[in-house]
Amino acid sequence: MNLKELYQEIILDHGKNPRNLRKTDNFNKDARGHNPLCGDKVHVYLKLDESKKVQDISFEGQGCAISMASASIMTSMVKGKEEHEVKEIVNDFLEMIKEKETLNTKLLSEDEKTKLMCLSGVKQYPMRVKCATLSWHTLTSAIDKSQNEINMESTEI
Ligand code: ZN
C-alpha cells in the first residue's frame, strides 16, 4: 500500500465511522459551523476542566466524507490536551493545509501526524479545502467564543 492509498483508507474509515460523533454531557463550550459551498454542518462540544484541559470533545453534524473525517480525526487527537496546546495544533494544521508540506507541532505523536497528513490531499482540490477546515475553525470559535456560527463562505481557507 502506498502513502496515498493509506491516506485514502484512513479518511474513508473516519468518514464512515466518525469517532466522537455524539454530544458531550455537561459541555461548557460549543460552537456551530456551516460550509454552504458543500452543505457541511458541524456542532463542536467541549468540556474543559478547571485547569483548562480538554476532558471531552465531541461533535454532531452531517456532510461529505472529508468534513466528517476531518472532525473525527480532530476530536480524536485533542482530548487530554490543554487549551493552549489545542490552539497550537489547530494553527499548525491550518498552516499545513494552507502552504506547508509538514506539521511542526511537537504535541502530536507520529501516528497522529500521519492521520492529519491524510487531509493534506485536499490541497489539490480547492473546493474541498473548506470541508477539511470547517471543524477546526469551529473548534477555535468554541474555545474563544468568537462567533456563534462559523460560516465558511466568509472564512479564508
Ligand atoms: Zn464537504
PDB file of C-alpha atoms and ligand atoms in Angstrom:
ATOM      1  CA  MET A   1       0.000   0.000   0.000  1.00  0.00           C
ATOM      2  CA  ASN A   2       1.487   3.369  -0.936  1.00  0.00           C
ATOM      3  CA  LEU A   3       1.121   6.534   1.105  1.00  0.00           C
ATOM      4  CA  LYS A   4      -1.730   7.909  -0.984  1.00  0.00           C
ATOM      5  CA  GLU A   5      -3.705   4.703  -0.572  1.00  0.00           C
ATOM      6  CA  LEU A   6      -3.030   4.679   3.164  1.00  0.00           C
ATOM      7  CA  TYR A   7      -4.262   8.262   3.430  1.00  0.00           C
ATOM      8  CA  GLN A   8      -7.425   7.463   1.475  1.00  0.00           C
ATOM      9  CA  GLU A   9      -8.050   4.414   3.640  1.00  0.00           C
ATOM     10  CA  ILE A  10      -7.818   6.453   6.857  1.00  0.00           C
ATOM     11  CA  ILE A  11     -10.158   9.139   5.501  1.00  0.00           C
ATOM     12  CA  LEU A  12     -12.687   6.537   4.354  1.00  0.00           C
ATOM     13  CA  ASP A  13     -12.522   4.838   7.747  1.00  0.00           C
ATOM     14  CA  HIS A  14     -13.099   8.060   9.699  1.00  0.00           C
ATOM     15  CA  GLY A  15     -15.699   9.267   7.179  1.00  0.00           C
ATOM     16  CA  LYS A  16     -17.726   6.068   7.522  1.00  0.00           C
ATOM     17  CA  ASN A  17     -17.248   5.571  11.265  1.00  0.00           C
ATOM     18  CA  PRO A  18     -16.651   9.003  12.751  1.00  0.00           C
ATOM     19  CA  ARG A  19     -15.154   8.973  16.259  1.00  0.00           C
ATOM     20  CA  ASN A  20     -16.777  11.094  18.970  1.00  0.00           C
ATOM     21  CA  LEU A  21     -19.926  11.673  16.916  1.00  0.00           C
ATOM     22  CA  ARG A  22     -22.208  12.439  19.871  1.00  0.00           C
ATOM     23  CA  LYS A  23     -22.986  15.238  22.272  1.00  0.00           C
ATOM     24  CA  THR A  24     -20.771  15.661  25.343  1.00  0.00           C
ATOM     25  CA  ASP A  25     -22.667  15.626  28.647  1.00  0.00           C
ATOM     26  CA  ASN A  26     -22.276  18.866  30.597  1.00  0.00           C
ATOM     27  CA  PHE A  27     -20.189  20.532  27.903  1.00  0.00           C
ATOM     28  CA  ASN A  28     -19.052  24.060  28.790  1.00  0.00           C
ATOM     29  CA  LYS A  29     -18.008  25.301  25.352  1.00  0.00           C
ATOM     30  CA  ASP A  30     -19.570  24.793  21.942  1.00  0.00           C
ATOM     31  CA  ALA A  31     -19.912  26.359  18.520  1.00  0.00           C
ATOM     32  CA  ARG A  32     -21.556  25.652  15.207  1.00  0.00           C
ATOM     33  CA  GLY A  33     -20.035  25.737  11.767  1.00  0.00           C
ATOM     34  CA  HIS A  34     -21.517  25.698   8.306  1.00  0.00           C
ATOM     35  CA  ASN A  35     -19.904  25.274   4.922  1.00  0.00           C
ATOM     36  CA  PRO A  36     -22.609  26.288   2.428  1.00  0.00           C
ATOM     37  CA  LEU A  37     -20.255  25.630  -0.503  1.00  0.00           C
ATOM     38  CA  CYS A  38     -20.672  21.909   0.143  1.00  0.00           C
ATOM     39  CA  GLY A  39     -23.507  21.702   2.669  1.00  0.00           C
ATOM     40  CA  ASP A  40     -21.407  20.503   5.612  1.00  0.00           C
ATOM     41  CA  LYS A  41     -22.591  21.329   9.133  1.00  0.00           C
ATOM     42  CA  VAL A  42     -20.911  20.654  12.459  1.00  0.00           C
ATOM     43  CA  HIS A  43     -21.579  21.427  16.089  1.00  0.00           C
ATOM     44  CA  VAL A  44     -18.499  21.001  18.285  1.00  0.00           C
ATOM     45  CA  TYR A  45     -18.833  20.402  22.055  1.00  0.00           C
ATOM     46  CA  LEU A  46     -16.023  20.767  24.559  1.00  0.00           C
ATOM     47  CA  LYS A  47     -15.736  20.050  28.229  1.00  0.00           C
ATOM     48  CA  LEU A  48     -12.745  21.761  29.820  1.00  0.00           C
ATOM     49  CA  ASP A  49     -11.776  21.080  33.428  1.00  0.00           C
ATOM     50  CA  GLU A  50     -10.617  23.725  35.922  1.00  0.00           C
ATOM     51  CA  SER A  51      -7.066  23.615  34.581  1.00  0.00           C
ATOM     52  CA  LYS A  52      -8.405  24.170  31.027  1.00  0.00           C
ATOM     53  CA  LYS A  53      -7.576  20.685  29.919  1.00  0.00           C
ATOM     54  CA  VAL A  54      -9.922  19.027  27.414  1.00  0.00           C
ATOM     55  CA  GLN A  55     -11.783  16.381  29.365  1.00  0.00           C
ATOM     56  CA  ASP A  56     -14.067  15.568  26.479  1.00  0.00           C
ATOM     57  CA  ILE A  57     -14.702  16.713  22.934  1.00  0.00           C
ATOM     58  CA  SER A  58     -17.385  15.567  20.550  1.00  0.00           C
ATOM     59  CA  PHE A  59     -19.296  16.716  17.527  1.00  0.00           C
ATOM     60  CA  GLU A  60     -22.618  16.367  15.799  1.00  0.00           C
ATOM     61  CA  GLY A  61     -23.212  17.124  12.185  1.00  0.00           C
ATOM     62  CA  GLN A  62     -23.529  15.928   8.669  1.00  0.00           C
ATOM     63  CA  GLY A  63     -21.658  16.479   5.488  1.00  0.00           C
ATOM     64  CA  CYS A  64     -19.282  14.969   2.993  1.00  0.00           C
ATOM     65  CA  ALA A  65     -16.738  12.293   3.878  1.00  0.00           C
ATOM     66  CA  ILE A  66     -13.912  14.844   4.076  1.00  0.00           C
ATOM     67  CA  SER A  67     -15.715  17.072   6.574  1.00  0.00           C
ATOM     68  CA  MET A  68     -16.765  14.138   8.754  1.00  0.00           C
ATOM     69  CA  ALA A  69     -13.325  12.503   8.611  1.00  0.00           C
ATOM     70  CA  SER A  70     -11.654  15.783   9.488  1.00  0.00           C
ATOM     71  CA  ALA A  71     -13.910  16.349  12.512  1.00  0.00           C
ATOM     72  CA  SER A  72     -13.410  12.747  13.600  1.00  0.00           C
ATOM     73  CA  ILE A  73      -9.616  12.913  13.321  1.00  0.00           C
ATOM     74  CA  MET A  74      -9.558  16.309  15.037  1.00  0.00           C
ATOM     75  CA  THR A  75     -11.585  15.194  18.049  1.00  0.00           C
ATOM     76  CA  SER A  76      -9.526  12.037  18.452  1.00  0.00           C
ATOM     77  CA  MET A  77      -6.311  13.999  18.992  1.00  0.00           C
ATOM     78  CA  VAL A  78      -7.498  16.975  21.017  1.00  0.00           C
ATOM     79  CA  LYS A  79      -8.761  15.055  24.025  1.00  0.00           C
ATOM     80  CA  GLY A  80      -6.473  15.372  27.051  1.00  0.00           C
ATOM     81  CA  LYS A  81      -4.659  18.407  25.641  1.00  0.00           C
ATOM     82  CA  GLU A  82      -4.601  21.798  27.323  1.00  0.00           C
ATOM     83  CA  GLU A  83      -6.420  24.722  25.769  1.00  0.00           C
ATOM     84  CA  HIS A  84      -3.253  26.478  24.576  1.00  0.00           C
ATOM     85  CA  GLU A  85      -1.987  23.195  23.108  1.00  0.00           C
ATOM     86  CA  VAL A  86      -5.243  22.757  21.216  1.00  0.00           C
ATOM     87  CA  LYS A  87      -4.809  26.204  19.678  1.00  0.00           C
ATOM     88  CA  GLU A  88      -1.268  25.348  18.639  1.00  0.00           C
ATOM     89  CA  ILE A  89      -2.408  22.134  16.967  1.00  0.00           C
ATOM     90  CA  VAL A  90      -5.200  23.993  15.141  1.00  0.00           C
ATOM     91  CA  ASN A  91      -2.778  26.649  13.873  1.00  0.00           C
ATOM     92  CA  ASP A  92      -0.276  24.060  12.767  1.00  0.00           C
ATOM     93  CA  PHE A  93      -2.962  22.113  10.930  1.00  0.00           C
ATOM     94  CA  LEU A  94      -4.295  25.195   9.148  1.00  0.00           C
ATOM     95  CA  GLU A  95      -0.773  26.211   8.117  1.00  0.00           C
ATOM     96  CA  MET A  96      -0.158  22.741   6.749  1.00  0.00           C
ATOM     97  CA  ILE A  97      -3.394  22.880   4.728  1.00  0.00           C
ATOM     98  CA  LYS A  98      -2.577  26.383   3.514  1.00  0.00           C
ATOM     99  CA  GLU A  99       1.049  26.167   2.496  1.00  0.00           C
ATOM    100  CA  LYS A 100       3.341  23.812   4.358  1.00  0.00           C
ATOM    101  CA  GLU A 101       4.357  20.295   3.459  1.00  0.00           C
ATOM    102  CA  THR A 102       4.752  19.124   7.030  1.00  0.00           C
ATOM    103  CA  LEU A 103       3.426  19.550  10.545  1.00  0.00           C
ATOM    104  CA  ASN A 104       5.732  21.231  13.027  1.00  0.00           C
ATOM    105  CA  THR A 105       3.921  20.564  16.252  1.00  0.00           C
ATOM    106  CA  LYS A 106       5.671  18.548  18.931  1.00  0.00           C
ATOM    107  CA  LEU A 107       2.378  17.938  20.667  1.00  0.00           C
ATOM    108  CA  LEU A 108       1.337  15.023  18.482  1.00  0.00           C
ATOM    109  CA  SER A 109       2.697  11.522  18.032  1.00  0.00           C
ATOM    110  CA  GLU A 110       3.966  10.354  14.632  1.00  0.00           C
ATOM    111  CA  ASP A 111       0.818   8.274  14.291  1.00  0.00           C
ATOM    112  CA  GLU A 112      -1.371  11.320  14.937  1.00  0.00           C
ATOM    113  CA  LYS A 113       0.635  13.379  12.466  1.00  0.00           C
ATOM    114  CA  THR A 114       0.114  10.720   9.799  1.00  0.00           C
ATOM    115  CA  LYS A 115      -3.634  10.942  10.375  1.00  0.00           C
ATOM    116  CA  LEU A 116      -3.559  14.713   9.961  1.00  0.00           C
ATOM    117  CA  MET A 117      -1.399  14.467   6.865  1.00  0.00           C
ATOM    118  CA  CYS A 118      -4.168  12.362   5.270  1.00  0.00           C
ATOM    119  CA  LEU A 119      -6.137  15.546   4.978  1.00  0.00           C
ATOM    120  CA  SER A 120      -3.330  17.310   3.116  1.00  0.00           C
ATOM    121  CA  GLY A 121      -4.581  15.702  -0.108  1.00  0.00           C
ATOM    122  CA  VAL A 122      -7.424  18.244  -0.262  1.00  0.00           C
ATOM    123  CA  LYS A 123      -4.883  20.890  -1.308  1.00  0.00           C
ATOM    124  CA  GLN A 124      -5.267  19.568  -4.838  1.00  0.00           C
ATOM    125  CA  TYR A 125      -9.000  20.265  -4.679  1.00  0.00           C
ATOM    126  CA  PRO A 126      -9.526  23.891  -3.592  1.00  0.00           C
ATOM    127  CA  MET A 127     -13.283  23.354  -3.329  1.00  0.00           C
ATOM    128  CA  ARG A 128     -12.737  20.707  -0.668  1.00  0.00           C
ATOM    129  CA  VAL A 129     -10.278  22.641   1.500  1.00  0.00           C
ATOM    130  CA  LYS A 130     -13.081  24.271   3.470  1.00  0.00           C
ATOM    131  CA  CYS A 131     -14.677  20.877   4.048  1.00  0.00           C
ATOM    132  CA  ALA A 132     -11.450  19.866   5.796  1.00  0.00           C
ATOM    133  CA  THR A 133     -11.007  23.056   7.823  1.00  0.00           C
ATOM    134  CA  LEU A 134     -14.650  23.605   8.884  1.00  0.00           C
ATOM    135  CA  SER A 135     -14.498  21.666  12.162  1.00  0.00           C
ATOM    136  CA  TRP A 136     -11.116  23.234  13.071  1.00  0.00           C
ATOM    137  CA  HIS A 137     -12.420  26.781  12.714  1.00  0.00           C
ATOM    138  CA  THR A 138     -15.484  25.734  14.683  1.00  0.00           C
ATOM    139  CA  LEU A 139     -13.266  24.358  17.465  1.00  0.00           C
ATOM    140  CA  THR A 140     -11.387  27.676  17.644  1.00  0.00           C
ATOM    141  CA  SER A 141     -14.673  29.524  17.805  1.00  0.00           C
ATOM    142  CA  ALA A 142     -15.862  27.289  20.647  1.00  0.00           C
ATOM    143  CA  ILE A 143     -12.697  27.964  22.647  1.00  0.00           C
ATOM    144  CA  ASP A 144     -12.613  31.708  22.025  1.00  0.00           C
ATOM    145  CA  LYS A 145     -16.379  32.168  21.867  1.00  0.00           C
ATOM    146  CA  SER A 146     -15.580  34.484  18.972  1.00  0.00           C
ATOM    147  CA  GLN A 147     -18.581  33.663  16.792  1.00  0.00           C
ATOM    148  CA  ASN A 148     -21.664  31.596  17.461  1.00  0.00           C
ATOM    149  CA  GLU A 149     -21.655  30.203  13.984  1.00  0.00           C
ATOM    150  CA  ILE A 150     -18.740  29.945  11.611  1.00  0.00           C
ATOM    151  CA  ASN A 151     -19.700  30.429   8.000  1.00  0.00           C
ATOM    152  CA  MET A 152     -17.039  29.088   5.669  1.00  0.00           C
ATOM    153  CA  GLU A 153     -18.288  31.263   2.827  1.00  0.00           C
ATOM    154  CA  SER A 154     -16.766  34.260   4.588  1.00  0.00           C
ATOM    155  CA  THR A 155     -13.797  32.431   6.089  1.00  0.00           C
ATOM    156  CA  GLU A 156     -10.432  32.310   4.406  1.00  0.00           C
ATOM    157  CA  ILE A 157      -9.278  28.674   3.927  1.00  0.00           C
TER     158      ILE A 157
HETATM  159 ZN    ZN B   1     -17.796  18.999   2.208  1.00  0.00          ZN
END
